[in-house]
Tab-separated table of C-alpha atoms in Angstrom:
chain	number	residue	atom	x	y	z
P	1	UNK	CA	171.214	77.947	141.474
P	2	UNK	CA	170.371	75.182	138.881
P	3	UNK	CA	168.247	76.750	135.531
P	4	UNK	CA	165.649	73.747	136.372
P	5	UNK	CA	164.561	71.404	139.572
P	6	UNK	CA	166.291	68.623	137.042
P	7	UNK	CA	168.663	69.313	134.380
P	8	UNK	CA	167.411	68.738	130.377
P	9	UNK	CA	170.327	65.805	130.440
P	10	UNK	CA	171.159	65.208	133.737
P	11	UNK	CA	169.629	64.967	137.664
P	12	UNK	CA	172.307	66.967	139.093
P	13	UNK	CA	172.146	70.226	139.725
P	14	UNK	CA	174.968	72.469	137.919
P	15	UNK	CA	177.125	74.575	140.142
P	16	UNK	CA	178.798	78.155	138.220
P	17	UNK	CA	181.894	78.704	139.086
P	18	UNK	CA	181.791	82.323	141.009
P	19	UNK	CA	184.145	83.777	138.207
P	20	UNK	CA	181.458	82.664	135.626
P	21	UNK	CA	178.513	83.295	137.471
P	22	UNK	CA	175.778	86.321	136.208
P	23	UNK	CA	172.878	86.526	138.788
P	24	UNK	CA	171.310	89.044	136.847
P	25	UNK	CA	171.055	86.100	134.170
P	26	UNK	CA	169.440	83.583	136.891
P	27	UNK	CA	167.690	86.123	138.311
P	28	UNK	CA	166.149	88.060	135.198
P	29	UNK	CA	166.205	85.788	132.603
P	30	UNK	CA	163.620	82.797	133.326
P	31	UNK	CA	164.922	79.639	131.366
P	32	UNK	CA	162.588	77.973	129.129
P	33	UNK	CA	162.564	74.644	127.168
P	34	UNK	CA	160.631	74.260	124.163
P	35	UNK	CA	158.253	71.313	124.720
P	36	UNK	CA	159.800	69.283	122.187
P	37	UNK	CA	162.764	68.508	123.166
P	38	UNK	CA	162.559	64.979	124.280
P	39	UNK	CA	162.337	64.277	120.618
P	40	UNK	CA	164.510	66.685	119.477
P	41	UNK	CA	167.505	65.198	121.627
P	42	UNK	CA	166.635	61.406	120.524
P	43	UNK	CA	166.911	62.132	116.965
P	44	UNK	CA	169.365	64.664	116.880
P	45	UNK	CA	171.720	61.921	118.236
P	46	UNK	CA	170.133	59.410	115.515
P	47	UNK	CA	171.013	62.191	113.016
P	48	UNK	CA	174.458	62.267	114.015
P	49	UNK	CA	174.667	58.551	113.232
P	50	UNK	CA	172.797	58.316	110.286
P	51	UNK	CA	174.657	60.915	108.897
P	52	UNK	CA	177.839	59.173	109.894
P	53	UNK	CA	179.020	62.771	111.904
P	54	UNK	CA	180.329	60.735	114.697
P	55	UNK	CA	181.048	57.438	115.337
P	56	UNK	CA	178.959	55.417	117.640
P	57	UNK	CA	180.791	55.171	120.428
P	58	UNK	CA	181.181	58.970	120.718
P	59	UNK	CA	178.034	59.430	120.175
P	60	UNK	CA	176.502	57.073	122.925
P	61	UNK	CA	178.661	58.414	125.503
P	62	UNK	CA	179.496	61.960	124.746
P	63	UNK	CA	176.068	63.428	122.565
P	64	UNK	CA	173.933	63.629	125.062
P	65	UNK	CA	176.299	64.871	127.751
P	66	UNK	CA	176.938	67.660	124.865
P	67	UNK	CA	173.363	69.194	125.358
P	68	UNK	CA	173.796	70.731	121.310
P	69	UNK	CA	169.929	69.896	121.383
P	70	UNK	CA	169.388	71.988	124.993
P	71	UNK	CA	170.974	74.981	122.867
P	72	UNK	CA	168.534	75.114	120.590
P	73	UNK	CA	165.303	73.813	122.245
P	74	UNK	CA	166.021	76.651	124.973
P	75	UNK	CA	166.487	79.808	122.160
P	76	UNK	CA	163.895	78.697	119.162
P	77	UNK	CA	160.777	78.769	121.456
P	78	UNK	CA	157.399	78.439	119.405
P	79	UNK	CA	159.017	76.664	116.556
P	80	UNK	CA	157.395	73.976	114.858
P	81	UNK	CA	158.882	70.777	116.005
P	82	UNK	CA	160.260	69.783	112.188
P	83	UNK	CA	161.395	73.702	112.390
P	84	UNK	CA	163.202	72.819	115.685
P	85	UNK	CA	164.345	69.509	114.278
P	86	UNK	CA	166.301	70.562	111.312
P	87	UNK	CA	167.937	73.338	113.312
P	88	UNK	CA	168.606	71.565	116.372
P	89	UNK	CA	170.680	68.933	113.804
P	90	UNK	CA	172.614	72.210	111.555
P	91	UNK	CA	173.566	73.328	114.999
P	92	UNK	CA	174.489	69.453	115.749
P	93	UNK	CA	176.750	69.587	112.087
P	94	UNK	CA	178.140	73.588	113.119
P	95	UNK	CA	179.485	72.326	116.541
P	96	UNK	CA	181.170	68.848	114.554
P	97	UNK	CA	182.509	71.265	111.455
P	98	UNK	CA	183.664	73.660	113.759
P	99	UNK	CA	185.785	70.283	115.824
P	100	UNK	CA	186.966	69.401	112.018
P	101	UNK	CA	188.328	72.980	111.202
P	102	UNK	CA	190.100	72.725	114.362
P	103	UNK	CA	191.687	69.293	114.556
P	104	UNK	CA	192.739	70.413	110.607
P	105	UNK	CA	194.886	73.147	111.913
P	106	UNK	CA	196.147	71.356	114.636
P	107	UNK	CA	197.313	68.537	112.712
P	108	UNK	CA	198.423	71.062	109.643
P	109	UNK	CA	196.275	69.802	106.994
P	110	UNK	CA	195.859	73.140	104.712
P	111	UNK	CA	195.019	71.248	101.658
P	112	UNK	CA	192.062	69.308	103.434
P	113	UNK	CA	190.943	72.582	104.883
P	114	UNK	CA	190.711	74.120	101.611
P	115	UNK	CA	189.356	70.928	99.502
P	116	UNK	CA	186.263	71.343	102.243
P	117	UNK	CA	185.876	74.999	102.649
P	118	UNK	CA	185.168	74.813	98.679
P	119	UNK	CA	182.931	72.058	98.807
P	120	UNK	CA	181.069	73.867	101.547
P	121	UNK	CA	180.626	76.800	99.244
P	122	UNK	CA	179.366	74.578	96.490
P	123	UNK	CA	176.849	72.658	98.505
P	124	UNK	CA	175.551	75.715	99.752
P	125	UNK	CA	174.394	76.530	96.405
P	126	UNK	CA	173.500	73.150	95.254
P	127	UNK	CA	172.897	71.201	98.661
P	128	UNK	CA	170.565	68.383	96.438
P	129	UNK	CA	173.697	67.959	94.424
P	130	UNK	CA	175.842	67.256	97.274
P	131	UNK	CA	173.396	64.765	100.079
P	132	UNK	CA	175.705	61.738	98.849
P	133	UNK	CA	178.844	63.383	98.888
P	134	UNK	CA	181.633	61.283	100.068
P	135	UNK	CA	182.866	63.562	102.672
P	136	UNK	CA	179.872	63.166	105.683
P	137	UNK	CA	180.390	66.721	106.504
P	138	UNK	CA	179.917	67.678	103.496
P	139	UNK	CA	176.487	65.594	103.023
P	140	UNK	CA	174.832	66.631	106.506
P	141	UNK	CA	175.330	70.120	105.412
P	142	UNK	CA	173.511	69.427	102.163
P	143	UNK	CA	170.594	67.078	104.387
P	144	UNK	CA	170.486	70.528	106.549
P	145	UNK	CA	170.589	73.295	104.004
P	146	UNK	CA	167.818	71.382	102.180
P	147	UNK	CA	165.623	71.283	104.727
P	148	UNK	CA	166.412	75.018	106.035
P	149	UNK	CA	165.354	76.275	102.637
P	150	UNK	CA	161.914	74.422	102.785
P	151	UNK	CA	160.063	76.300	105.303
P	152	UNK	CA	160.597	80.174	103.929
P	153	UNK	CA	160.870	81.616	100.597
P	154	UNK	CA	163.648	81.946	97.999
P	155	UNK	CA	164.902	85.546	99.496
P	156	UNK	CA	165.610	83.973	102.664
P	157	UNK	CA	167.529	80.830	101.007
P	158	UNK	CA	169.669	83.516	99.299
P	159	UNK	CA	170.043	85.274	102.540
P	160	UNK	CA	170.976	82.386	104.682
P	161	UNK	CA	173.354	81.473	101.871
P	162	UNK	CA	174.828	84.630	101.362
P	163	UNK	CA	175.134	84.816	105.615
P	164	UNK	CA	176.955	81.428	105.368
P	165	UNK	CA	179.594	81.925	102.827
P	166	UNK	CA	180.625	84.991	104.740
P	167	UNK	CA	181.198	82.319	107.814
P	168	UNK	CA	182.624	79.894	105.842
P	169	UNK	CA	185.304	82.404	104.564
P	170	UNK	CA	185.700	83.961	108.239
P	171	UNK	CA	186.469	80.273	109.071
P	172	UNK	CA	189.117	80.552	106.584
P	173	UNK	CA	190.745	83.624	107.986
P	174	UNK	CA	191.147	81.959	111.372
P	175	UNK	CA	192.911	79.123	110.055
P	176	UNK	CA	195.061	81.337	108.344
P	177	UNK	CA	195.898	83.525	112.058
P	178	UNK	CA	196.305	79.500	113.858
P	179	UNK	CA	198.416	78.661	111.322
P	180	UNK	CA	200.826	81.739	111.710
P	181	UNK	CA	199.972	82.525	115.316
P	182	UNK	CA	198.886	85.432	114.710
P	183	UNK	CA	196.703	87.319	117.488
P	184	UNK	CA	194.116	89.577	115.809
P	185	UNK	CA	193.605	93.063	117.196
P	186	UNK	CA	190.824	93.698	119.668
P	187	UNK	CA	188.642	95.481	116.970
P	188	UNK	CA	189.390	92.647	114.094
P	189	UNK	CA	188.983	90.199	116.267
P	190	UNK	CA	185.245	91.680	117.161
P	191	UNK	CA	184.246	92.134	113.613
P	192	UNK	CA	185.605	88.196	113.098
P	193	UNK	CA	183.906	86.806	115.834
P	194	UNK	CA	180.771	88.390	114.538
P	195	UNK	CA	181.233	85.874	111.931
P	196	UNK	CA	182.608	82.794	113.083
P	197	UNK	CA	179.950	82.905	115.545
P	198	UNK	CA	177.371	82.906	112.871
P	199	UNK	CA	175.840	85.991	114.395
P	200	UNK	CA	173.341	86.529	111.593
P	201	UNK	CA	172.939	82.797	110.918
P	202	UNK	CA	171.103	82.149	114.341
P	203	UNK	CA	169.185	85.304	114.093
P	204	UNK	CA	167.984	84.695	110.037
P	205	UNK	CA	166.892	81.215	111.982
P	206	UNK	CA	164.775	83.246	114.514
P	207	UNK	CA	162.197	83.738	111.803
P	208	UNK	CA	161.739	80.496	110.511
P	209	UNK	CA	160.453	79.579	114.301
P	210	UNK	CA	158.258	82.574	114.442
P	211	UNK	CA	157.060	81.094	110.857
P	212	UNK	CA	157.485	84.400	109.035
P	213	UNK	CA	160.021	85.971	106.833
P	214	UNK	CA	160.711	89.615	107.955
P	215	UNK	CA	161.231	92.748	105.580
P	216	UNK	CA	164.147	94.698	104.866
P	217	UNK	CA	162.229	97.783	106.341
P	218	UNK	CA	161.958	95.443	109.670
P	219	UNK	CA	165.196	93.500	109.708
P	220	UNK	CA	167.313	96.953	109.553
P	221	UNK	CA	165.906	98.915	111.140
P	222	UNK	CA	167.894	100.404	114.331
P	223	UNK	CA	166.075	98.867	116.927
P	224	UNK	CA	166.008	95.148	115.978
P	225	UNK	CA	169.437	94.995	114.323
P	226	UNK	CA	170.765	96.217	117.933
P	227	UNK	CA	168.477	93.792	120.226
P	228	UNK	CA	169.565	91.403	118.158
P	229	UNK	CA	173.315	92.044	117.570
P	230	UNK	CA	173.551	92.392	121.553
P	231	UNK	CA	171.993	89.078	122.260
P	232	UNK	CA	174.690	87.565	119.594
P	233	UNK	CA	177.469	89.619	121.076
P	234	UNK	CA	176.854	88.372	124.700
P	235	UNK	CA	176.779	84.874	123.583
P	236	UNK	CA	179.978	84.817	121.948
P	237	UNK	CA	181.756	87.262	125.001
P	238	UNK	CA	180.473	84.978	127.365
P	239	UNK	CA	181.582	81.721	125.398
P	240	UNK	CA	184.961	83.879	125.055
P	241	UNK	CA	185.078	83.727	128.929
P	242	UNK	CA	184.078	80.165	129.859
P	243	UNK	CA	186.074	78.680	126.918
P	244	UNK	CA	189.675	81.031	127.782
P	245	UNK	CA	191.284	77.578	129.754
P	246	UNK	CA	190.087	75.791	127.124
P	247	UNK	CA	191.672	77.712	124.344
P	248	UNK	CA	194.635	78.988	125.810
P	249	UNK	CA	195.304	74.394	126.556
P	250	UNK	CA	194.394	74.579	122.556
P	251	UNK	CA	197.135	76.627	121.840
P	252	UNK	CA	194.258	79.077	119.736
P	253	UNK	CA	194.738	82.412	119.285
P	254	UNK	CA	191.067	83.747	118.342
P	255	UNK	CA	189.491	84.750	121.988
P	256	UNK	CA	188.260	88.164	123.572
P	257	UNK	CA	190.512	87.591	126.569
P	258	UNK	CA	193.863	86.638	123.990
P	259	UNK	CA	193.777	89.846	122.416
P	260	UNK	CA	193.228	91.607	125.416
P	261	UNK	CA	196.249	90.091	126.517
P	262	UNK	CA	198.419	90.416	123.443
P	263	UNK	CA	197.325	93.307	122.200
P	264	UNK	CA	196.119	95.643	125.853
P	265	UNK	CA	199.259	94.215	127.634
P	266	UNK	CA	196.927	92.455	130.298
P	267	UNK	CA	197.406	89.626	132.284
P	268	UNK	CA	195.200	87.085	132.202
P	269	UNK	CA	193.154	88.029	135.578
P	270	UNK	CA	192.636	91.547	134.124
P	271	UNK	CA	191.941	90.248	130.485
P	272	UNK	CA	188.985	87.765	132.480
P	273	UNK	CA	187.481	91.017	134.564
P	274	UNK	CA	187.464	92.494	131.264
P	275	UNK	CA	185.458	90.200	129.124
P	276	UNK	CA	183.099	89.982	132.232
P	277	UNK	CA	182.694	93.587	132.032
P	278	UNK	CA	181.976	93.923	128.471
P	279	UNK	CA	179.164	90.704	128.793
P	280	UNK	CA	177.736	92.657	131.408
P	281	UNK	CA	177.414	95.566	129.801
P	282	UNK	CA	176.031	93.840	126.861
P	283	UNK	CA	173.218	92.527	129.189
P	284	UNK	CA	172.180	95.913	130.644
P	285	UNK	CA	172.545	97.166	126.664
P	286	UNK	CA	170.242	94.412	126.088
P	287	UNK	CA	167.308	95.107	128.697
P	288	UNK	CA	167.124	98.859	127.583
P	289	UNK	CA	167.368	97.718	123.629
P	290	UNK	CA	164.850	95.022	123.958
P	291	UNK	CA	162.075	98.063	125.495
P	292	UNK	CA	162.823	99.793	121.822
P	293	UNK	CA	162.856	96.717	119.819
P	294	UNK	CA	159.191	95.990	121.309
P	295	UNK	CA	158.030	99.378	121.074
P	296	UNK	CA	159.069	99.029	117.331
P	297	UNK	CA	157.254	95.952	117.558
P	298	UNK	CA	154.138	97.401	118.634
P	299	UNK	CA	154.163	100.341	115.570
P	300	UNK	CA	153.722	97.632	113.302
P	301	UNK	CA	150.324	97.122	114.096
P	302	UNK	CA	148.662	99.193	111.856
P	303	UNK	CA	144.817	98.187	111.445
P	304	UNK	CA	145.593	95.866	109.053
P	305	UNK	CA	146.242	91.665	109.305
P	306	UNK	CA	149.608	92.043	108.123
P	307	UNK	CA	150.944	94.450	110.171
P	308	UNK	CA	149.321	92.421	112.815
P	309	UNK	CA	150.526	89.215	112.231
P	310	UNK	CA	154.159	91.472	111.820
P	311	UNK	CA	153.980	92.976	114.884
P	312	UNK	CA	153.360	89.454	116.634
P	313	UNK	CA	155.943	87.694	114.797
P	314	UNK	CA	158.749	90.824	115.591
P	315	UNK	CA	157.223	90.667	119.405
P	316	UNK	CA	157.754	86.760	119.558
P	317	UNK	CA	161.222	87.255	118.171
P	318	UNK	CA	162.433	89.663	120.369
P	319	UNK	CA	161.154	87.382	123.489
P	320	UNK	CA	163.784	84.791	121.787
P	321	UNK	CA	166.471	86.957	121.832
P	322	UNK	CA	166.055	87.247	125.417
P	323	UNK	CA	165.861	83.251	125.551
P	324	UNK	CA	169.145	83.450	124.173
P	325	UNK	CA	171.059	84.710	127.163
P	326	UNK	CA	169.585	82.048	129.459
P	327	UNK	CA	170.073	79.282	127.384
P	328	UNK	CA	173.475	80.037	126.223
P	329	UNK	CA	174.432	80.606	129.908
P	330	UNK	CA	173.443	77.613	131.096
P	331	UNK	CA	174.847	75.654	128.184
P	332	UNK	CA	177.980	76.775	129.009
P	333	UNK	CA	177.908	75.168	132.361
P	334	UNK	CA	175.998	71.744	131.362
P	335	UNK	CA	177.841	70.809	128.241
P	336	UNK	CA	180.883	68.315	128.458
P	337	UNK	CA	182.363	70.519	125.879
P	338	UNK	CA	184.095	73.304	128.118
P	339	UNK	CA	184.944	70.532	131.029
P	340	UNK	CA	188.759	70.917	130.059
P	341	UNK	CA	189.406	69.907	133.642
P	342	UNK	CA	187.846	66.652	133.427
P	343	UNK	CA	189.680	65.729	130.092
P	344	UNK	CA	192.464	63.575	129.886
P	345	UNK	CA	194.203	65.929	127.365
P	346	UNK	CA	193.319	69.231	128.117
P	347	UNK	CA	194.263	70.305	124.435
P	348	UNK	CA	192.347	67.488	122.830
P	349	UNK	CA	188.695	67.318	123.286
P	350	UNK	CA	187.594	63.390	123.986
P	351	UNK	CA	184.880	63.517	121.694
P	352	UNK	CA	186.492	64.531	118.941
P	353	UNK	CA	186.955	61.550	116.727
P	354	UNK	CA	190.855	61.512	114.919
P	355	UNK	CA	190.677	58.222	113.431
P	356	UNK	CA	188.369	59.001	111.182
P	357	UNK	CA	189.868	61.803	110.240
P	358	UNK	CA	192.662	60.527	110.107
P	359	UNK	CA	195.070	61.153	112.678
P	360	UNK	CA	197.436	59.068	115.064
């Protein structure tokens, strides 16, 4: 069953492959679209050219088709729109760095990897310093880390910075495993993924669209870290499983169902049952966390405005986390980016742009 009567970028309705498909997800988890995402979409893609992140040609027939912008209009609910704006366009830059890091290894440019990976370091500490940088991934970082760090206060800057040098060194590792094929373990490869997937960079965002920075006391504590690590955990399983044909035509080695198979001596129809089992055991994790995180929620409210406004903020969070497992789901089944079967080459995406980068 389609998430929507019409699709956010399209008329037709999506049909999920039976191997993919999670009823409890289209039956439990009610999709929702934040209200600005009209907007968001139309200059997200102007961002993208502005910011010279992809050529115009890719960009008027492959952005939209994307749906980067669905992602995030469909997980940051209650945001303000320039919130939602700035990051709907970091997630825009992620999904574009993340299509550089890759074509690097492909094409065996170590050097370039490494010239970047330092000047991403370096413009997270010093983004004004770096909006006119000569590399364009480079400056659209800086353009989004600026305006990330305007809407909370300097402990969150140093927070999301210190959560993004982590992934930018995780990023690192798995260049280093391409280049020598080698297949992390199960267990390394879960503590990586927790990385490269940013899983504390999307929830440190969850705060700045429930417009309130959340304390130590709140952030660690047992029953929000593990609402919140299980929503992460099923999005990157469940990418894991849609994106397997995909990686495996990639020649990657960083996947759920790779290690499974390297490592667990599966084949690749047992490694698939088994990442399905694990995302939906995350989901049924999730449903009994997300009772504690909201009964956490509700001890926050202690008499006084603060702990009100707390308890609110935590309760609104936790209802994203939940927003998370519809929107990533249906993502994965509306965005041109895991159509391997449609692509000419099915190892080289067609909106990745190697000119420019490059490459013959």
């Amino acid at each position: 069953m389609p998430a929507f009567p019409h699709r956010t970028s399209s008329t037709t309705a999506v049909a999920v492959p039976p191997a993919l498909s999670l009823p409890v997800i289209e039956d439990a988890f009610t999709r929702r679209l934040h209200p600005y995402w009209p907007h968001l979409q139309e200059k997200t893609r102007s961002w993208l050219l502005e910011k010279r992140l992809m050529p115009a040609d890719k960009v008027e027939e492959y952005a939209d088709g994307l749906c980067y912008t669905d992602l995030m209009a469909g997980y940051y609910i209650g945001a303000p729109d320039e919130v939602l704006q700035a990051i709907a366009d970091y997630s825009a830059w992620f999904f574009v760095w993340d299509d550089r890091h890759d074509r690097d290894i492909v094409h065996r440019r170590p050097i370039a990897w490494r010239r970047l990976r330092y000047q991403l370091h370096a413009a997270l500490e010093s983004p004004r310093g770096h909006l006119h940088h000569p590399d364009p991934l480079v400056a659209g970082f800086a353009d989004s880390v600026v305006r990330l760090y305007s809407f909370l206060g300097k402990k969150w800057n140093a927070r999301f910075a210190r959560h993004f040098h982590a992934v930018i060194e995780a990023y690192d590792r798995e260049f280093r495993n391409r280049t020598y094929r080698t297949v992390p373990t199960v267990d390394a490869y879960l503590e990586l993924r927790r990385l490269t997937f940013a899983h504390w960079i999307w929830t440190d965002l969850l705060e700045q669209s429930a417009r309130r920075e959340l304390p130590d006391a709140v952030r660690k504590h047992p029953a929000y870290r593990r609402a919140a690590l299980l929503s992460q955990e099923f999005a990157a399983w469940y990418n894991d499983l849609c994106s397997l044909p995909k990686e495996i035509a990639g020649d990657e080695v960083h996947n759920l169902g790779i290690s499974l198979i390297h490592h667990e001596g599966l084949t690749l129809e047992e490694a698939i049952k088994e990442v399905r089992r694990r995302v939906e055991v995350c989901i049924s994790e999730f449903l009994e966390a997300e009772k504690e995180a909201l009964r956490f929620a509700g001890t926050l409210a202690d008499g006084t405005r603060r702990g009100r406004e707390l308890s609110v903020a935590v309760k609104a969070i936790v209802a994203n986390m939940r927003n998370w497992f519809s929107t990533v789901y249906w993502f994965h089944h509306e965005s041109g980016r895991y159509m391997v079967d449609s692509w000419d080459d099915r190892s080289t995406p067609p909106y990745v742009n190697n000119e420019a980068a490059g490459e013959k």
